[in-house]
Short mmCIF file of C-alpha atoms and ligand atoms in Angstrom, two decimals:
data_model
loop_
_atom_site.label_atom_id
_atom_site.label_comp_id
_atom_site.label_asym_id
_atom_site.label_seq_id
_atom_site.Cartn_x
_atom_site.Cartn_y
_atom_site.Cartn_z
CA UNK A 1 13.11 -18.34 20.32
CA UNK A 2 13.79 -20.11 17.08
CA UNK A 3 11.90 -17.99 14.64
CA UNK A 4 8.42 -15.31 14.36
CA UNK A 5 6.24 -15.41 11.73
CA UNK A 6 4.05 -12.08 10.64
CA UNK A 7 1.29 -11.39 8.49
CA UNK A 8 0.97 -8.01 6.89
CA UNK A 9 -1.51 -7.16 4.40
CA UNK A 10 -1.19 -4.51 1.66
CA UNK A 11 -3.06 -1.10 1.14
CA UNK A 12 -5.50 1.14 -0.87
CA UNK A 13 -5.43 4.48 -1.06
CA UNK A 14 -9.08 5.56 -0.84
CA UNK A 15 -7.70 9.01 -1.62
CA UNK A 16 -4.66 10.06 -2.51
CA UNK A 17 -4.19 14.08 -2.64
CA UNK A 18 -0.80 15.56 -3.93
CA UNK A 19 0.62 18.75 -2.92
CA UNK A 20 3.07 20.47 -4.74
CA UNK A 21 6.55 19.39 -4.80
CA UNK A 22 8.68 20.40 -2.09
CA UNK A 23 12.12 21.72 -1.59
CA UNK A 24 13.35 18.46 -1.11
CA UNK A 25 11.70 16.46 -4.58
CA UNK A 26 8.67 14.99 -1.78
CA UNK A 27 5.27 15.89 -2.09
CA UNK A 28 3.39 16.83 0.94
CA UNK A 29 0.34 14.29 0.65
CA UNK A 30 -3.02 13.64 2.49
CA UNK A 31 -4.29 10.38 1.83
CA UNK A 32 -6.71 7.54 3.28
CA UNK A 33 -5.30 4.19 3.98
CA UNK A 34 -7.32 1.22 4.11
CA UNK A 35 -5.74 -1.82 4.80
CA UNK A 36 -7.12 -5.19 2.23
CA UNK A 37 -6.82 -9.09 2.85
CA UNK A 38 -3.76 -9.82 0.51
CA UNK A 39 -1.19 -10.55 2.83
CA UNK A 40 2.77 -11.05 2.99
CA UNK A 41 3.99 -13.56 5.46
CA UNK A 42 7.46 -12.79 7.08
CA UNK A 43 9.68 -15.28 9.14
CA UNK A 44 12.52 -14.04 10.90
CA UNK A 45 15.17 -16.38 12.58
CA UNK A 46 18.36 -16.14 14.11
CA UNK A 47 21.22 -16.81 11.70
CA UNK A 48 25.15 -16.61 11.57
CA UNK A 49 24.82 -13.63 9.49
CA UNK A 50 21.73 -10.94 7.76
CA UNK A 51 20.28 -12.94 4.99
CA UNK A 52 16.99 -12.71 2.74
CA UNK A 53 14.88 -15.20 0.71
CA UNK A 54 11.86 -14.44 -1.40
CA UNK A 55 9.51 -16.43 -3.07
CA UNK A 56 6.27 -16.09 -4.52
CA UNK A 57 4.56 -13.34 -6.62
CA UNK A 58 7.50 -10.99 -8.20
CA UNK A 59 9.69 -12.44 -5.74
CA UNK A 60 12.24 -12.23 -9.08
CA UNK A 61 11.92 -8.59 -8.99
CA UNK A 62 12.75 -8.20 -5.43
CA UNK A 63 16.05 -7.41 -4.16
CA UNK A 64 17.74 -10.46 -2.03
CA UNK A 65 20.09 -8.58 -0.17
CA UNK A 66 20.76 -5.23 1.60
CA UNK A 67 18.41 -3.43 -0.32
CA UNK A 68 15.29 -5.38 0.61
CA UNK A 69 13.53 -3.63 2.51
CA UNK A 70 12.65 -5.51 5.27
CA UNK A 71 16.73 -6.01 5.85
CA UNK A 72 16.49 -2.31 5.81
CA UNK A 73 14.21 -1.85 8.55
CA UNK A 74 16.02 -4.22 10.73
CA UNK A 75 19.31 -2.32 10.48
CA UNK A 76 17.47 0.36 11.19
CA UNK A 77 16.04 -1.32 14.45
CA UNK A 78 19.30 -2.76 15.51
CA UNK A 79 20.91 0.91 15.45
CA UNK A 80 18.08 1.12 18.30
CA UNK A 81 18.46 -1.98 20.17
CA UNK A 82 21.67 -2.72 20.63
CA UNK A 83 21.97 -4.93 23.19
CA UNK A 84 20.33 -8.08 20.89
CA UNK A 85 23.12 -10.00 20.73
CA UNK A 86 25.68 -10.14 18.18
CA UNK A 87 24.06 -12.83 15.64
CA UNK A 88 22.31 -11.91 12.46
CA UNK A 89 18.63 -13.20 11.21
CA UNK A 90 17.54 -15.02 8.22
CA UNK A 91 13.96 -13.36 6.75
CA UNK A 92 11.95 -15.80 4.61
CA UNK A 93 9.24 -13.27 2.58
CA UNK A 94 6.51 -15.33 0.64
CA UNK A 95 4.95 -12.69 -1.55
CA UNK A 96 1.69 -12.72 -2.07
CA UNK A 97 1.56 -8.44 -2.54
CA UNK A 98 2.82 -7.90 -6.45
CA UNK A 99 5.97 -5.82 -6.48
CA UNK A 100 5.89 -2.21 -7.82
CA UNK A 101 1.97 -2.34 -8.29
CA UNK A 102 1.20 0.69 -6.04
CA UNK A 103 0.57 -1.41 -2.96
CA UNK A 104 3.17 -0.89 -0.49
CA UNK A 105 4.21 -4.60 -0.55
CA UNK A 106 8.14 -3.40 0.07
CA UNK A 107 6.66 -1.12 3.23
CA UNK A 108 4.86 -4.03 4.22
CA UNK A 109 7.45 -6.16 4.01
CA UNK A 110 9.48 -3.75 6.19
CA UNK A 111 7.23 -3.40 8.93
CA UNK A 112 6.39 -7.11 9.08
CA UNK A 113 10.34 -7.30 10.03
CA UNK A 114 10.01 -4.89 12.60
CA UNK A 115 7.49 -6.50 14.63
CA UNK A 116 8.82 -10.00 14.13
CA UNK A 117 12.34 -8.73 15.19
CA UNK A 118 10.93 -6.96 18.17
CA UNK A 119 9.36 -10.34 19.34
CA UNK A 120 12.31 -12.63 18.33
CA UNK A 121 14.92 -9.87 19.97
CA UNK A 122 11.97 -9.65 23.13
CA UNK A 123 13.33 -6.03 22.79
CA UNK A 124 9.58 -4.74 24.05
CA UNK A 125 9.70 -1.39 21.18
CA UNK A 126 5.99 0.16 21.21
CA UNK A 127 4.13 0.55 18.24
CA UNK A 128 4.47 3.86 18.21
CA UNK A 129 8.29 3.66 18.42
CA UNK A 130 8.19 0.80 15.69
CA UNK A 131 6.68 3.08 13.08
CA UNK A 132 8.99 6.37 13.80
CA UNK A 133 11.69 3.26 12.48
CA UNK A 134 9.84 2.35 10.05
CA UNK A 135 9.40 5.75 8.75
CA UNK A 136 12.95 6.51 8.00
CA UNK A 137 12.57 2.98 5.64
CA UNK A 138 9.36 4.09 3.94
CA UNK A 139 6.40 6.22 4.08
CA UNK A 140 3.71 3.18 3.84
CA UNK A 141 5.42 1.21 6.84
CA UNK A 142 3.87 3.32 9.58
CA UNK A 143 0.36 2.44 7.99
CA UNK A 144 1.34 -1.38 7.80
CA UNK A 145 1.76 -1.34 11.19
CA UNK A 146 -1.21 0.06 12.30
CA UNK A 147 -3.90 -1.16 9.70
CA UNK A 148 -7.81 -0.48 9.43
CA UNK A 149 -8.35 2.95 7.53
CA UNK A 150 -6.63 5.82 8.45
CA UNK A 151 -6.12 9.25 7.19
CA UNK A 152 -1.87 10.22 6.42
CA UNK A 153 -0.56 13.19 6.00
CA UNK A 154 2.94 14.65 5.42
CA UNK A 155 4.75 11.87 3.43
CA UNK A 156 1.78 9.36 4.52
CA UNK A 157 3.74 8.60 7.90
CA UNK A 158 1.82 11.02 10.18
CA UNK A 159 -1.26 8.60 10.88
CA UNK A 160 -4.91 9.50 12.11
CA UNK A 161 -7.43 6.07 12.14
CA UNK A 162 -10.91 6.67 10.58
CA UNK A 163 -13.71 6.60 13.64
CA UNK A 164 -15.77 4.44 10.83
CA UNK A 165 -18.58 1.44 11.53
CA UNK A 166 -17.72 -1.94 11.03
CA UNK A 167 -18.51 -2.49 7.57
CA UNK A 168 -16.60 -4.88 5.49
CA UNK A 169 -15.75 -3.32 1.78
CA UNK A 170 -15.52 -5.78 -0.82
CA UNK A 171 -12.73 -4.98 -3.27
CA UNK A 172 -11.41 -6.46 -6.80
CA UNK A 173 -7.58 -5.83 -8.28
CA UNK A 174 -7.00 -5.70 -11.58
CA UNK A 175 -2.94 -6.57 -11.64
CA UNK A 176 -1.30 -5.49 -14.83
CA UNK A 177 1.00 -6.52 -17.28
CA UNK A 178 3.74 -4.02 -15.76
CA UNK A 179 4.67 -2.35 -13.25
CA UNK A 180 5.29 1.45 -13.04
CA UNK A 181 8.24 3.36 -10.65
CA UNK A 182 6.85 5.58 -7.88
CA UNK A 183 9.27 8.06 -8.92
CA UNK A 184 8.41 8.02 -12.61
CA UNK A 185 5.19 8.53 -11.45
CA UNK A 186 5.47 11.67 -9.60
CA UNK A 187 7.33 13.33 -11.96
CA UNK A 188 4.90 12.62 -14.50
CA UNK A 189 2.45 14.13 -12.71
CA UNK A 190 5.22 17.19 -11.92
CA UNK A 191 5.27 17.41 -15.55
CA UNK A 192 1.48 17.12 -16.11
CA UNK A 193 0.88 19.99 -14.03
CA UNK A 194 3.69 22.28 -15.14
CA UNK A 195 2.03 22.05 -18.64
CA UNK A 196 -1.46 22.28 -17.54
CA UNK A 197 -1.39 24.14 -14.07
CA UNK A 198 -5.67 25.00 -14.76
CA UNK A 199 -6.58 21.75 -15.48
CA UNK A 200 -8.38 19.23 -13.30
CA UNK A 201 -7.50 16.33 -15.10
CA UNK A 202 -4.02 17.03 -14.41
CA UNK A 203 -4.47 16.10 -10.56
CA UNK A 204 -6.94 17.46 -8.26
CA UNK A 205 -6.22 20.54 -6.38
CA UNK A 206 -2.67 21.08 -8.88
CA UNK A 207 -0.48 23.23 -7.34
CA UNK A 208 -2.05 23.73 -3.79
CA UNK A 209 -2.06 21.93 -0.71
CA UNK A 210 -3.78 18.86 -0.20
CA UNK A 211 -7.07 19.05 1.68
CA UNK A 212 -9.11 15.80 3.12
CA UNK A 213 -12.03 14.50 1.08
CA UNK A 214 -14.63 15.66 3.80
CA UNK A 215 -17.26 13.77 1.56
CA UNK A 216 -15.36 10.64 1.28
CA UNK A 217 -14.66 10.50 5.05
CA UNK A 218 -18.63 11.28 6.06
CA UNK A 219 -19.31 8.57 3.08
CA UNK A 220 -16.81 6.29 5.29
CA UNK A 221 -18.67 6.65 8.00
CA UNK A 222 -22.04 6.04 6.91
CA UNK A 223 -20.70 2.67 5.60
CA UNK A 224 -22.44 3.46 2.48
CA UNK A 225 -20.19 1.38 -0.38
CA UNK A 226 -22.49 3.67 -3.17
CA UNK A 227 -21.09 6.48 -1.80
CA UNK A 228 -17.79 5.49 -0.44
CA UNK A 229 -17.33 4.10 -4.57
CA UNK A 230 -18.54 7.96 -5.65
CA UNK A 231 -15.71 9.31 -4.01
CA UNK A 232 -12.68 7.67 -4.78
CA UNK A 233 -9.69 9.58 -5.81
CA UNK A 234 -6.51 9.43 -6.78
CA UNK A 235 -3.92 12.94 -7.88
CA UNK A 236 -1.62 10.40 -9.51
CA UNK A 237 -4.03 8.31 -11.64
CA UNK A 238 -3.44 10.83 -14.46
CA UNK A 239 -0.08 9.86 -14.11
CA UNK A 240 0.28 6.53 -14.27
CA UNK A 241 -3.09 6.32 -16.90
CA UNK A 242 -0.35 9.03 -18.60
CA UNK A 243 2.57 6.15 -18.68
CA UNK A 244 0.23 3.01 -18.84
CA UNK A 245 -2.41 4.04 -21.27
CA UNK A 246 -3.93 0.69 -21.00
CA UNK A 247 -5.15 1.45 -17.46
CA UNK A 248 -7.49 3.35 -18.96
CA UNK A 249 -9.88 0.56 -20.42
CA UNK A 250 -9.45 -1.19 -17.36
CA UNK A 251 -10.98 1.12 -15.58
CA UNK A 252 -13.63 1.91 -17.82
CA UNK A 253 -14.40 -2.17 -17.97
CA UNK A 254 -14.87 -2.17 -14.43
CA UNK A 255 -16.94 0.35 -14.13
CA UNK A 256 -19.10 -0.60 -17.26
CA UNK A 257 -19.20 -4.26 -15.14
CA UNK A 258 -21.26 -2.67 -11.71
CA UNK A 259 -18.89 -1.21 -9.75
CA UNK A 260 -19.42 1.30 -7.44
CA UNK A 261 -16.10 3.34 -8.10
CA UNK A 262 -12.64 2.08 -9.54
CA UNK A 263 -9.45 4.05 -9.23
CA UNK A 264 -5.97 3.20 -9.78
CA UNK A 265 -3.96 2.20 -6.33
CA UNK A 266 -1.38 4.53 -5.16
CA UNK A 267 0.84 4.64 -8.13
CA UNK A 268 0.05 1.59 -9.84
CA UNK A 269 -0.52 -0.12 -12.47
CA UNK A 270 -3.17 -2.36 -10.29
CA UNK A 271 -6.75 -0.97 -10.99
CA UNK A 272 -8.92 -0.89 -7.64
CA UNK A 273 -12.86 -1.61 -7.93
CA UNK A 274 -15.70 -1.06 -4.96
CA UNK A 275 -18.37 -3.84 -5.62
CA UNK A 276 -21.52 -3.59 -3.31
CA UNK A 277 -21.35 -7.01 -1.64
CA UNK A 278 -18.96 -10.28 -1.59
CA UNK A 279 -21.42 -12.10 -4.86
CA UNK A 280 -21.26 -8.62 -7.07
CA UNK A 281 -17.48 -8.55 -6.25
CA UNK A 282 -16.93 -12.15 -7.47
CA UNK A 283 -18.88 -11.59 -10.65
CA UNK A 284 -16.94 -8.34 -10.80
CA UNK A 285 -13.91 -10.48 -10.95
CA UNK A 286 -14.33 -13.07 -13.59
CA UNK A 287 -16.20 -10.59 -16.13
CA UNK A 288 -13.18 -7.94 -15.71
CA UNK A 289 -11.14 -11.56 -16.05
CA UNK A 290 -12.55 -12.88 -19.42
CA UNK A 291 -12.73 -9.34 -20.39
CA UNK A 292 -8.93 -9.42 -21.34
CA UNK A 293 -7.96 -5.95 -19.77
CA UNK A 294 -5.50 -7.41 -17.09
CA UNK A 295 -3.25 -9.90 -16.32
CA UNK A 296 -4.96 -11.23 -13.00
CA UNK A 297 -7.61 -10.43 -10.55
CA UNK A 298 -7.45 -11.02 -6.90
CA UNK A 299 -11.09 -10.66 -4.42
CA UNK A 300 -10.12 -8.79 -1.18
CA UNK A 301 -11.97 -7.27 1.52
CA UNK A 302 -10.81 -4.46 4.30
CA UNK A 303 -10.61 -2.96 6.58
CA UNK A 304 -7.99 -5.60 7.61
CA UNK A 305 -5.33 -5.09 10.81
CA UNK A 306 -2.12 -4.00 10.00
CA UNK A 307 1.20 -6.64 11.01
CA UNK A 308 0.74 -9.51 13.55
CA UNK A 309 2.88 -12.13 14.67
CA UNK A 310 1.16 -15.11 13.06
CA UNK A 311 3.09 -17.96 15.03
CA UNK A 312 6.28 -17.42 17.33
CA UNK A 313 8.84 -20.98 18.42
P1 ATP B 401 5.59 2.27 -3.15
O1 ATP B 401 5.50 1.60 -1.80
O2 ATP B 401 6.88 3.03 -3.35
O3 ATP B 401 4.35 2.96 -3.59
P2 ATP B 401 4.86 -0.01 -4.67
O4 ATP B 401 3.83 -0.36 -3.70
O5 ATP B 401 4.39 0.34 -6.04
O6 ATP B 401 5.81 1.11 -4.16
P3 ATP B 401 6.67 -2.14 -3.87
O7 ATP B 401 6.12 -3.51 -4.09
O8 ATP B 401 6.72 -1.62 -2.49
O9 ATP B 401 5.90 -1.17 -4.84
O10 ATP B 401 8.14 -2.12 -4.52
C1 ATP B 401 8.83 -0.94 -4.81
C2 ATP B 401 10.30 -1.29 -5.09
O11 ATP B 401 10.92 -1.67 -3.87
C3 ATP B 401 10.50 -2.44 -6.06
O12 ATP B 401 11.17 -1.95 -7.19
C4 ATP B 401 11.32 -3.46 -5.33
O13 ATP B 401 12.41 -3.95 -6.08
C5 ATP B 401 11.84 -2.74 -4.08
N1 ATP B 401 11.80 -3.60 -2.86
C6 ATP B 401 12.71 -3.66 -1.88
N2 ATP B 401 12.35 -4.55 -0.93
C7 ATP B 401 11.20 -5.07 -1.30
C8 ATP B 401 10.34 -6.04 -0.73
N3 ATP B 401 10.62 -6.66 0.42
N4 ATP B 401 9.20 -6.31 -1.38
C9 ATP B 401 8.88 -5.67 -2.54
N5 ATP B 401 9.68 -4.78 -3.13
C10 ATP B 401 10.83 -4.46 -2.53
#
């Protein structure tokens, strides 16, 4: 085989509950995944030696050499396979997910490697296998792999999918001017709630353990958008609105434009709105666009399926 080519697309967190930080700096999290239509493409080939190229959105910003994570993942994978051969692979990465924008483009990235090096190494791993490899790489690559919505709990790698209808959501991303470190972020919010352990707007549920939105997951399967929008939420959006003050009129634009809910994805910056349909999400996006409060906006829709080979030679 000459080279695989995947498509993996990137994720919202429909909820994103925080526990309190753990002995070792994590946080214990429950969270619902739902995989959108803005996809990476990954190529792997065989090559002399382990190399990476990037190219398109933030591909500046992303590491081209053992640190990428999609090199990562296939070290990891190798440790399991062994037998492979003793050649290295080239990965090609056109980036379409913007880097550090709270949407698991690096996980993505990482389990988009996986599958296409299971396929070009014909090494026959299970999914299930795939994402216990992907786990040690990143928390987001076990959802990558699977897709659809899903609930995740423990660092977002222990994966339940959502018994939901078929409904299509219709999405809008605000990117920003920015990015923000998932890191920073957390300890922001560590810091938030050390100050203000009483307060709500310091995170949800401060302090305790996380608990599933049982609201947002009957809401899910109703295939309601009003109420699915109602019931967004996000424990670190104080955060990041706490380091990126700006998010906070971007939010309030959206909303102020029709939609059903807005939150901020995973860690951000990008702002997340519901619109009711595929028209209200298109005006959705060129108001919040002439409106000034972003750098770009981008229509998706999800659920979407996680990583697939695109084309194998
Ligand atoms: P997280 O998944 O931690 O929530 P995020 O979604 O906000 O993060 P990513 O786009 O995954 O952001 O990037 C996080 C960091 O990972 C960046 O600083 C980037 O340099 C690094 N990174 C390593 N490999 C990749 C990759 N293949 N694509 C994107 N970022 C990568």
């Amino acid at each position: 085989m000459t080279g695989v080519t995947v498509r993996v697309p990137a994720k919202l967190n429909l909820q994103l509950a925080v526990g309190p930080p753990r002995a070792d700096g994590y946080h214990d999290l429950v969270t619902v995944f739902h995989a959108v239509s803005l996809f990476d493409q990954v190529t792997v080939e065989p090559a002399a030696r382990d190399g990476v190229t990037v190219t398109g959105e933030g591909a500046d910003r992303v590491p081209a050499d053992q640190d990428n994570l999609a090199l990562r993942a296939i070290a990891a994978l190798r440790a399991e396979v062994p037998d492979q051969g003793t050649g290295g692979v080239h990965v090609t990465i056109a980036k379409r997910i913007p880097v550090a924008a709270g949407l698991a483009g690096g996980s993505a990235d990482a389990a988009a490697a996986l599958i296409a090096c299971n396929e070009l190494w014909a090494a026959g791993l299970t999914q299930s296998r795939l994402a216990a490899i992907g786990a040690t790489v990143g928390s987001d690559v076990a959802f990558a792999l699977l897709g659809g919505t899903a609930v995740g709990r423990g660092r977002g790698e222990q994966l339940t999918p959502a018994l939901a209808p078929a409904t299509q959501y219709h999405w809008v991303l605000a990117f920003a001017d920015g990015q923000l470190s998932t890191p920073a972020v957390y300890a922001a919010l560590d810091r938030l709630r050390a100050a203000r352990p009483a307060d709500p707007g310091s995170g949800a549920g401060a302090g305790a353990e996380p608990d599933l939105d049982a609201a947002l997951m009957s809401a899910l399967r109703s295939g309601d958008a009003a109420r699915v929008g109602q019931r967004l939420s996000n424990d670190l959006q104080p955060a990041a609105v706490s380091l990126f003050p700006a998010l906070r009129k971007t939010l309030t634009a959206g909303l102020e434009l029709g939609a059903l809910g807005a939150l901020v994805a995973g860690s951000g910056p990008t702002c997340v709105f519901l619109a009711a349909n595929a028209e209200r999400a298109l005006e959705l996006a060129v108001s919040l666009s002439g409106a000034g409060v972003c750098r770009s906006v981008a229509r998706v829709s999800g659920p979407v399926p996680g990583a697939a080979v695109v084309s194998a030679g």
